[in-house]
Short mmCIF file of C-alpha atoms in Angstrom, two decimals:
data_model
loop_
_atom_site.label_atom_id
_atom_site.label_comp_id
_atom_site.label_asym_id
_atom_site.label_seq_id
_atom_site.Cartn_x
_atom_site.Cartn_y
_atom_site.Cartn_z
CA MET A 1 0.00 0.00 0.00
CA SER A 2 1.50 3.28 -1.10
CA PRO A 3 1.82 6.27 1.26
CA ASN A 4 -0.06 8.15 -1.45
CA VAL A 5 -3.29 6.75 -0.01
CA LEU A 6 -2.70 8.83 3.11
CA VAL A 7 -2.67 11.91 0.90
CA ARG A 8 -5.62 10.82 -1.22
CA LEU A 9 -7.89 9.73 1.63
CA ARG A 10 -10.05 12.69 2.52
CA PRO A 11 -12.10 12.89 5.70
CA ILE A 12 -15.80 13.47 5.29
CA PRO A 13 -16.11 17.24 5.89
CA ILE A 14 -18.34 18.86 8.46
CA PRO A 15 -21.51 20.10 6.69
CA GLU A 16 -22.41 23.78 6.79
CA ASN A 17 -25.74 23.03 8.46
CA PRO A 18 -25.29 19.74 10.31
CA ARG A 19 -28.32 17.76 11.38
CA LEU A 20 -26.37 16.12 14.21
CA THR A 21 -24.76 18.17 16.98
CA SER A 22 -22.93 17.41 20.19
CA GLN A 23 -26.31 17.32 21.94
CA ASP A 24 -27.11 14.18 19.96
CA VAL A 25 -24.17 12.36 21.59
CA THR A 26 -23.90 10.32 24.77
CA VAL A 27 -20.41 9.15 25.71
CA VAL A 28 -20.09 5.83 27.55
CA ILE A 29 -16.85 5.22 29.47
CA PRO A 30 -16.37 1.69 30.84
CA SER A 31 -13.84 1.86 33.68
CA ILE A 32 -12.59 -0.58 36.28
CA GLU A 33 -11.12 1.91 38.75
CA GLY A 34 -14.00 4.40 38.40
CA ALA A 35 -11.78 7.28 39.55
CA GLY A 36 -8.24 8.60 39.39
CA GLU A 37 -6.27 11.43 37.83
CA GLU A 38 -6.14 9.87 34.37
CA LEU A 39 -9.89 9.26 34.27
CA TRP A 40 -10.50 12.78 35.59
CA ASP A 41 -8.46 14.22 32.71
CA THR A 42 -10.29 11.99 30.21
CA ILE A 43 -13.71 13.16 31.38
CA GLN A 44 -12.64 16.80 31.39
CA SER A 45 -11.41 16.58 27.80
CA ILE A 46 -14.71 14.97 26.78
CA LEU A 47 -16.80 17.54 28.67
CA ALA A 48 -14.99 20.27 26.71
CA THR A 49 -16.64 18.93 23.53
CA GLU A 50 -20.10 19.46 25.12
CA PRO A 51 -21.83 16.09 24.65
CA TYR A 52 -25.38 15.62 25.93
CA GLU A 53 -24.21 13.30 28.69
CA ILE A 54 -21.38 11.06 29.88
CA ILE A 55 -22.21 7.69 31.43
CA LEU A 56 -19.38 6.26 33.52
CA VAL A 57 -19.80 2.52 34.06
CA THR A 58 -17.67 0.98 36.79
CA VAL A 59 -17.92 -1.99 39.18
CA GLU A 60 -20.02 -1.98 42.34
CA ALA A 61 -16.95 -2.03 44.58
CA HIS A 62 -15.75 1.26 43.08
CA GLU A 63 -19.12 3.00 42.72
CA PRO A 64 -18.68 5.22 45.81
CA ARG A 65 -15.31 6.58 44.65
CA ALA A 66 -16.69 7.14 41.15
CA LYS A 67 -19.65 9.12 42.50
CA LEU A 68 -17.34 11.12 44.75
CA MET A 69 -15.13 12.03 41.80
CA VAL A 70 -18.14 13.12 39.74
CA LYS A 71 -19.47 15.17 42.66
CA ASN A 72 -16.13 16.96 42.89
CA MET A 73 -16.33 17.79 39.20
CA GLY A 74 -19.40 19.89 39.87
CA THR A 75 -21.24 18.89 36.68
CA SER A 76 -24.65 17.35 36.05
CA LYS A 77 -23.54 15.91 32.72
CA VAL A 78 -21.79 12.85 34.17
CA ARG A 79 -23.78 9.91 35.49
CA VAL A 80 -22.45 6.78 37.19
CA CYS A 81 -23.73 3.26 36.58
CA CYS A 82 -22.21 0.02 37.78
CA VAL A 83 -22.06 -3.74 37.25
CA ALA A 84 -21.22 -6.47 39.72
CA HIS A 85 -17.99 -7.62 38.09
CA PRO A 86 -15.48 -6.03 35.69
CA ASN A 87 -16.17 -6.92 32.07
CA LYS A 88 -16.27 -4.38 29.27
CA ARG A 89 -19.13 -6.04 27.35
CA ARG A 90 -21.30 -6.18 30.45
CA GLN A 91 -20.45 -2.55 31.23
CA MET A 92 -21.36 -1.46 27.70
CA VAL A 93 -24.65 -3.39 27.76
CA ARG A 94 -25.46 -1.88 31.15
CA ALA A 95 -25.17 1.63 29.70
CA ILE A 96 -26.95 1.18 26.37
CA PRO A 97 -30.54 1.30 27.77
CA GLU A 98 -29.61 4.51 29.61
CA VAL A 99 -28.65 6.37 26.43
CA LYS A 100 -31.17 9.04 25.36
CA THR A 101 -29.48 10.29 22.19
CA ASP A 102 -29.23 9.10 18.59
CA ILE A 103 -25.47 8.62 18.76
CA THR A 104 -23.47 6.63 21.31
CA ILE A 105 -19.71 7.01 21.60
CA PHE A 106 -17.69 4.48 23.55
CA ALA A 107 -14.41 5.81 24.94
CA ASP A 108 -11.65 4.25 27.01
CA ASP A 109 -10.84 5.78 30.37
CA ASP A 110 -7.33 6.86 29.35
CA VAL A 111 -7.95 8.94 26.21
CA THR A 112 -7.68 12.66 25.60
CA TRP A 113 -10.07 14.23 23.10
CA PRO A 114 -9.29 17.24 20.93
CA PRO A 115 -11.85 20.05 21.36
CA LYS A 116 -13.39 19.70 17.88
CA LEU A 117 -13.65 15.91 17.81
CA LEU A 118 -17.44 15.58 17.89
CA PRO A 119 -18.27 17.57 14.72
CA TRP A 120 -15.74 15.47 12.78
CA MET A 121 -17.05 12.18 14.17
CA LEU A 122 -20.64 13.16 13.47
CA ALA A 123 -20.02 14.29 9.89
CA PRO A 124 -20.09 10.76 8.37
CA LEU A 125 -23.19 9.88 10.41
CA GLU A 126 -25.17 12.57 8.57
CA ASP A 127 -25.41 9.83 5.94
CA GLU A 128 -27.74 7.06 7.13
CA ARG A 129 -25.62 4.46 5.35
CA PHE A 130 -22.94 4.75 8.02
CA GLY A 131 -23.35 2.82 11.25
CA GLY A 132 -19.97 3.43 12.90
CA VAL A 133 -17.11 5.95 12.81
CA GLY A 134 -13.58 5.43 14.08
CA THR A 135 -10.85 7.88 15.01
CA ASN A 136 -7.18 8.51 14.39
CA GLN A 137 -4.99 7.65 17.40
CA ARG A 138 -1.65 8.83 18.74
CA LEU A 139 0.34 7.96 21.82
CA ARG A 140 0.45 10.55 24.57
CA ARG A 141 4.19 10.72 25.08
CA ALA A 142 5.59 10.66 28.60
CA GLU A 143 7.27 13.79 29.93
CA ALA A 144 11.02 13.40 30.57
CA PRO A 145 11.01 9.60 30.16
CA GLY A 146 13.95 7.44 31.16
CA SER A 147 15.87 5.58 28.47
CA ARG A 148 13.97 2.30 28.90
CA GLN A 149 10.63 4.08 29.22
CA ARG A 150 11.41 5.97 26.03
CA ILE A 151 12.10 2.77 24.11
CA TRP A 152 8.84 1.13 25.25
CA GLY A 153 6.95 4.32 24.47
CA TYR A 154 8.57 4.43 21.04
CA LEU A 155 7.37 0.90 20.28
CA GLY A 156 3.86 1.80 21.45
CA ALA A 157 3.81 4.93 19.29
CA LEU A 158 4.83 2.85 16.25
CA TYR A 159 2.05 0.36 16.97
CA LEU A 160 -0.52 3.15 16.70
CA GLU A 161 1.24 4.62 13.67
CA ARG A 162 0.98 1.31 11.79
CA ARG A 163 -2.65 1.03 12.80
CA ASN A 164 -3.43 4.52 11.46
CA PHE A 165 -1.68 3.66 8.19
CA ASP A 166 -3.56 0.36 7.78
CA CYS A 167 -6.91 1.96 8.60
CA ALA A 168 -6.40 4.87 6.18
CA ALA A 169 -5.14 2.61 3.39
CA CYS A 170 -7.96 0.06 3.73
CA MET A 171 -10.59 2.79 3.97
CA TYR A 172 -9.28 4.36 0.76
CA MET A 173 -9.06 1.08 -1.13
CA ASP A 174 -12.42 -0.55 -0.35
CA GLY A 175 -14.04 1.10 2.68
CA GLY A 176 -12.85 -1.64 5.03
CA LEU A 177 -11.09 -1.49 8.37
CA PRO A 178 -9.17 -3.97 10.51
CA CYS A 179 -11.36 -2.91 13.44
CA LEU A 180 -13.25 0.13 14.74
CA SER A 181 -11.09 0.55 17.81
CA GLY A 182 -12.98 0.93 21.07
CA ARG A 183 -10.58 3.61 22.31
CA THR A 184 -13.04 6.13 20.84
CA VAL A 185 -15.75 5.05 18.41
CA ALA A 186 -19.24 6.29 17.49
CA TYR A 187 -22.29 4.17 16.66
CA ARG A 188 -25.94 4.80 15.97
CA THR A 189 -27.78 4.04 19.19
CA LYS A 190 -30.57 2.22 17.36
CA ILE A 191 -28.06 -0.37 16.15
CA LEU A 192 -26.80 -1.00 19.68
CA ARG A 193 -30.35 -1.24 21.04
CA ASP A 194 -31.44 -3.82 18.49
CA ASP A 195 -32.48 -6.99 20.36
CA THR A 196 -30.69 -9.23 17.89
CA PHE A 197 -27.49 -7.24 18.31
CA ILE A 198 -27.70 -7.35 22.12
CA TYR A 199 -28.24 -11.10 22.07
CA GLY A 200 -25.34 -11.68 19.68
CA PHE A 201 -23.10 -9.32 21.64
CA THR A 202 -23.76 -11.17 24.89
CA HIS A 203 -23.71 -14.68 23.39
CA GLU A 204 -20.78 -14.68 20.98
CA GLU A 205 -19.33 -18.14 20.36
CA TRP A 206 -15.72 -19.11 19.81
CA LEU A 207 -14.93 -22.49 18.22
CA GLY A 208 -18.43 -23.65 19.08
CA ARG A 209 -17.21 -24.53 22.58
CA TYR A 210 -16.85 -21.18 24.33
CA GLN A 211 -18.90 -18.09 25.02
CA LEU A 212 -16.59 -15.15 24.32
CA ASN A 213 -16.98 -11.97 26.35
CA ALA A 214 -13.79 -10.23 25.21
CA ASP A 215 -12.92 -8.49 21.90
CA ASP A 216 -15.97 -6.21 22.02
CA ASP A 217 -14.85 -3.77 19.30
CA ASN A 218 -14.04 -6.60 16.90
CA PHE A 219 -17.53 -8.05 17.34
CA ILE A 220 -19.28 -4.74 16.68
CA THR A 221 -17.15 -4.08 13.60
CA ARG A 222 -18.02 -7.50 12.18
CA TRP A 223 -21.68 -6.95 13.05
CA LEU A 224 -21.82 -3.73 11.05
CA VAL A 225 -20.14 -5.39 8.06
CA SER A 226 -22.41 -8.44 8.17
CA HIS A 227 -25.50 -6.20 8.34
CA ASP A 228 -24.42 -3.98 5.43
CA LYS A 229 -23.77 -0.91 7.56
CA ALA A 230 -21.00 1.26 6.17
CA ILE A 231 -18.13 2.20 8.46
CA TRP A 232 -15.79 5.15 8.25
CA TYR A 233 -12.41 6.22 9.56
CA GLN A 234 -11.97 9.97 10.00
CA TYR A 235 -8.31 10.49 9.13
CA HIS A 236 -7.98 14.07 10.31
CA LYS A 237 -5.98 15.92 12.97
CA GLU A 238 -9.16 17.16 14.67
CA ALA A 239 -10.40 13.55 14.88
CA GLU A 240 -7.21 12.34 16.56
CA VAL A 241 -7.41 11.11 20.13
CA GLN A 242 -4.42 10.61 22.36
CA THR A 243 -4.10 7.49 24.45
CA THR A 244 -1.66 5.70 26.71
CA LEU A 245 0.02 2.34 26.34
CA GLU A 246 2.33 0.55 28.73
CA ASP A 247 5.83 2.03 28.68
CA ASN A 248 7.46 -0.92 30.42
CA PRO A 249 7.74 -4.68 29.77
CA LYS A 250 3.98 -5.00 30.29
CA PHE A 251 3.71 -3.67 26.73
CA LEU A 252 4.59 -7.21 25.61
CA LYS A 253 1.51 -8.49 27.43
CA GLN A 254 -0.58 -5.89 25.64
CA CYS A 255 0.84 -7.06 22.31
CA LEU A 256 0.02 -10.64 23.24
CA ARG A 257 -3.57 -9.73 24.10
CA TRP A 258 -4.02 -7.77 20.86
CA SER A 259 -2.53 -10.63 18.85
CA ARG A 260 -4.91 -13.17 20.38
CA SER A 261 -7.81 -10.84 19.65
CA ASN A 262 -6.67 -10.47 16.02
CA TRP A 263 -6.38 -14.23 15.59
CA ARG A 264 -9.85 -14.86 16.98
CA SER A 265 -11.57 -12.06 15.09
CA ASN A 266 -9.82 -12.52 11.74
CA ILE A 267 -10.42 -16.27 11.73
CA THR A 268 -14.09 -15.59 12.49
CA SER A 269 -14.29 -12.91 9.78
CA MET A 270 -12.65 -15.00 7.06
CA PHE A 271 -13.79 -18.54 7.75
CA CYS A 272 -16.90 -18.43 9.94
CA GLU A 273 -18.81 -15.38 8.70
CA GLY A 274 -17.13 -14.71 5.36
CA HIS A 275 -18.77 -11.36 4.58
CA ILE A 276 -15.46 -9.52 4.17
CA TRP A 277 -14.44 -11.54 1.08
CA ARG A 278 -17.26 -9.84 -0.82
CA SER A 279 -17.49 -6.42 0.82
CA GLN A 280 -13.81 -5.75 1.64
CA PRO A 281 -11.59 -7.79 -0.71
CA TRP A 282 -8.55 -5.52 -0.44
CA SER A 283 -8.76 -5.23 3.34
CA THR A 284 -9.10 -9.00 3.54
CA TYR A 285 -5.92 -9.43 1.52
CA ALA A 286 -3.91 -6.61 3.10
CA VAL A 287 -4.89 -6.99 6.77
CA HIS A 288 -6.93 -10.07 7.66
CA LEU A 289 -4.93 -12.60 5.69
CA THR A 290 -1.68 -11.30 7.18
CA THR A 291 -2.72 -13.03 10.38
CA LEU A 292 -1.95 -16.28 8.58
CA SER A 293 0.76 -15.19 6.17
CA HIS A 294 2.86 -12.42 7.74
CA TRP A 295 5.86 -13.94 9.55
CA ALA A 296 8.64 -11.36 9.27
CA LEU A 297 11.65 -13.42 10.38
CA PHE A 298 10.77 -16.45 8.27
CA ALA A 299 9.87 -14.34 5.22
CA ASP A 300 13.06 -12.27 5.34
CA CYS A 301 15.28 -15.31 5.79
CA LEU A 302 13.49 -17.03 2.91
CA LEU A 303 13.95 -13.98 0.66
CA LEU A 304 17.68 -13.88 1.35
CA PHE A 305 18.02 -17.63 0.82
CA LEU A 306 16.16 -17.48 -2.50
CA PHE A 307 18.19 -14.46 -3.59
CA PHE A 308 21.55 -16.14 -3.10
CA LYS A 309 20.20 -19.41 -4.53
CA SER A 310 18.98 -17.72 -7.71
CA THR A 311 22.00 -15.44 -8.22
CA GLY A 312 24.70 -18.00 -7.59
CA ASP A 313 25.93 -17.79 -11.19
CA TRP A 314 26.03 -13.96 -11.23
CA ASP A 315 29.35 -12.16 -11.12
CA GLU A 316 30.31 -10.63 -7.77
CA ASP A 317 29.51 -7.01 -8.67
CA ALA A 318 26.07 -7.86 -10.02
CA GLN A 319 25.23 -9.99 -7.02
CA THR A 320 26.40 -7.27 -4.63
CA MET A 321 24.25 -4.68 -6.40
CA GLY A 322 21.27 -7.01 -6.34
CA PHE A 323 21.80 -7.65 -2.63
CA ILE A 324 21.94 -3.92 -1.91
CA LEU A 325 18.70 -3.34 -3.83
CA LEU A 326 16.98 -6.21 -2.04
CA MET A 327 18.07 -4.95 1.39
CA GLY A 328 16.93 -1.44 0.45
CA TRP A 329 13.53 -2.75 -0.59
CA MET A 330 13.22 -4.81 2.62
CA PHE A 331 14.15 -1.74 4.66
CA MET A 332 11.55 0.42 2.92
CA THR A 333 8.79 -2.12 3.61
CA LYS A 334 9.56 -1.82 7.34
CA PHE A 335 9.93 1.96 7.27
CA ILE A 336 7.24 3.37 4.99
CA LYS A 337 4.31 2.90 7.39
CA LEU A 338 6.25 4.73 10.08
CA LEU A 339 7.28 7.72 7.99
CA GLY A 340 4.73 10.04 9.60
CA HIS A 341 6.12 9.31 13.05
CA TYR A 342 9.70 10.06 12.02
CA ILE A 343 8.61 13.32 10.38
CA ARG A 344 7.05 14.41 13.69
CA TYR A 345 9.89 13.05 15.84
CA PRO A 346 13.10 12.89 13.74
CA VAL A 347 15.22 11.97 16.76
CA ASP A 348 13.37 8.64 16.98
CA PHE A 349 15.02 7.60 13.72
CA LEU A 350 17.97 6.58 15.90
CA LEU A 351 15.73 3.89 17.42
CA LEU A 352 14.75 2.39 14.06
CA PRO A 353 16.93 -0.76 14.52
CA ILE A 354 14.99 -1.49 17.71
CA SER A 355 11.69 -1.42 15.83
CA ILE A 356 13.05 -3.83 13.21
CA LEU A 357 14.27 -6.25 15.89
CA PHE A 358 10.94 -5.95 17.69
CA GLY A 359 9.17 -6.81 14.43
CA TYR A 360 10.99 -10.14 14.43
CA LEU A 361 10.23 -10.67 18.14
CA HIS A 362 6.57 -9.95 17.47
CA GLY A 363 6.50 -13.01 15.24
CA LEU A 364 7.24 -15.13 18.32
CA ILE A 365 4.50 -13.30 20.24
CA LYS A 366 2.15 -14.08 17.36
CA VAL A 367 3.02 -17.79 17.50
CA TYR A 368 2.44 -17.92 21.25
CA ALA A 369 -0.85 -16.07 20.81
CA MET A 370 -1.95 -18.62 18.20
CA LEU A 371 -1.24 -21.45 20.64
CA SER A 372 -3.18 -19.81 23.49
CA LEU A 373 -6.33 -18.41 21.89
CA ASN A 374 -8.48 -19.55 24.79
CA VAL A 375 -6.62 -17.14 27.11
CA THR A 376 -8.19 -13.70 27.55
CA ALA A 377 -6.19 -12.27 30.46
CA TRP A 378 -4.86 -8.73 30.19
CA GLY A 379 -1.91 -9.13 32.52
CA SER A 380 -1.09 -5.44 32.16
CA ARG A 381 -3.65 -3.62 34.33
CA ASP A 382 -4.50 -3.91 38.01
CA GLY A 383 -7.94 -5.39 38.58
CA ALA A 384 -8.55 -6.14 34.90
CA ASP A 385 -8.30 -9.90 35.42
CA ASP A 386 -10.28 -10.22 38.64
CA ASP A 387 -13.15 -11.76 36.68
CA ASP A 388 -11.17 -13.13 33.75
CA ALA A 389 -12.96 -16.49 33.83
CA TYR A 390 -16.10 -14.75 32.55
CA ARG A 391 -14.38 -13.60 29.34
CA MET A 392 -14.16 -17.16 27.96
CA ILE A 393 -16.77 -19.58 29.30
CA ARG A 394 -16.74 -23.20 28.21
CA VAL A 395 -20.19 -24.23 27.00
CA THR A 396 -21.48 -27.79 27.22
CA GLN A 397 -23.27 -29.46 24.32
CA LYS A 398 -26.61 -29.18 26.07
CA GLN A 399 -26.06 -25.48 26.79
CA GLN A 400 -25.03 -24.93 23.17
CA GLU A 401 -28.18 -26.60 21.83
CA ALA A 402 -30.35 -24.53 24.16
CA ALA A 403 -28.56 -21.34 23.09
CA ASP A 404 -29.01 -22.21 19.41
CA HIS A 405 -32.72 -22.82 19.99
CA ARG A 406 -33.10 -19.46 21.75
CA LEU A 407 -31.21 -17.71 18.95
CA ILE A 408 -33.44 -19.22 16.25
CA HIS A 409 -36.57 -18.38 18.24
CA HIS A 410 -35.32 -14.84 18.87
CA HIS A 411 -34.51 -14.34 15.18
CA ASN A 412 -37.97 -15.53 14.16
CA LEU A 413 -39.61 -13.06 16.56
CA CYS A 414 -37.53 -10.21 15.21
CA THR A 415 -38.41 -11.01 11.58
CA GLN A 416 -42.15 -11.39 12.09
#
């Protein structure tokens, strides 16, 4: 995918007389802690965009501290709801019936919104064809980081940079996306309130043996695609949220969790549901299939082996020139997606070898993720795994048959 797509992809502009305004938006923030400086800053940045309401959904054990924080904010625009145990899907479902507006935005509890985000997110939703809108994302860089912290932060920033590139390229090519990231994403409330959606969202199956209660944003993205709802990615500075990632070895656990999620969702998209082959052929090739085919260390070693095998009868000068061109091409494939980051932070170019080595290490993370797809633990956030057993529940044959019967009955009621 050429970097030209980043130039050619144009965000949907804000209309002169928009039908949707910030008062048509309710922001739902699922949070485990329910309070804290980072969450305070997140809510303040969201309040600055003037939504109709913010619904903070935490766990019962942290409800008092959440309500105390909201009371200290001195605003009537933030409401607290709670669930018994921490699970993002349950927290989202708890909030959906409380929403009174046409648009629902889900936001993580560690993001910072730009002041003009809402008009840009609402612009695509002026068109009824669109069911969901995603945002551009950047890492909020640490102030005066140590050397190790800087390296981990650099790797996290590149992760988001690659994601932005892939999203913009796929959106330009065929309107597809790897995933509408739940860090900040807008949906039509009527889609989320649909009984069939709620049932599917709370009864997703994995391998026919498990009920999956993780990977919420992947499920909703697939749901929109399978129900012919267009999705959009607003690639614009004013639609760019800042977020945090781990800037320590826990970043590896985040990568492992994301890799497992990608395996589960991409396998489901390609081989269980199959809608993307028809609606997003380029995205399927460029993003989803790479789950199966992209193994950097193996591919690079194979390229070098085949090069020397096929040029064995070349003279030394020709072979050397060919080797230089091949290495240059391999370098560009690892660098081009990250060009925007290095333009913004030229000093990080000195860390480029680390990103290349990490790309090879990530292949090992990907293998381990493939071998442990039934694991849903975060491992990188306090309290996030207190109720991990609920994220992947083994279902017996009898339970599965009963669930299938309920699903068929529910579908028949909805289509009558």
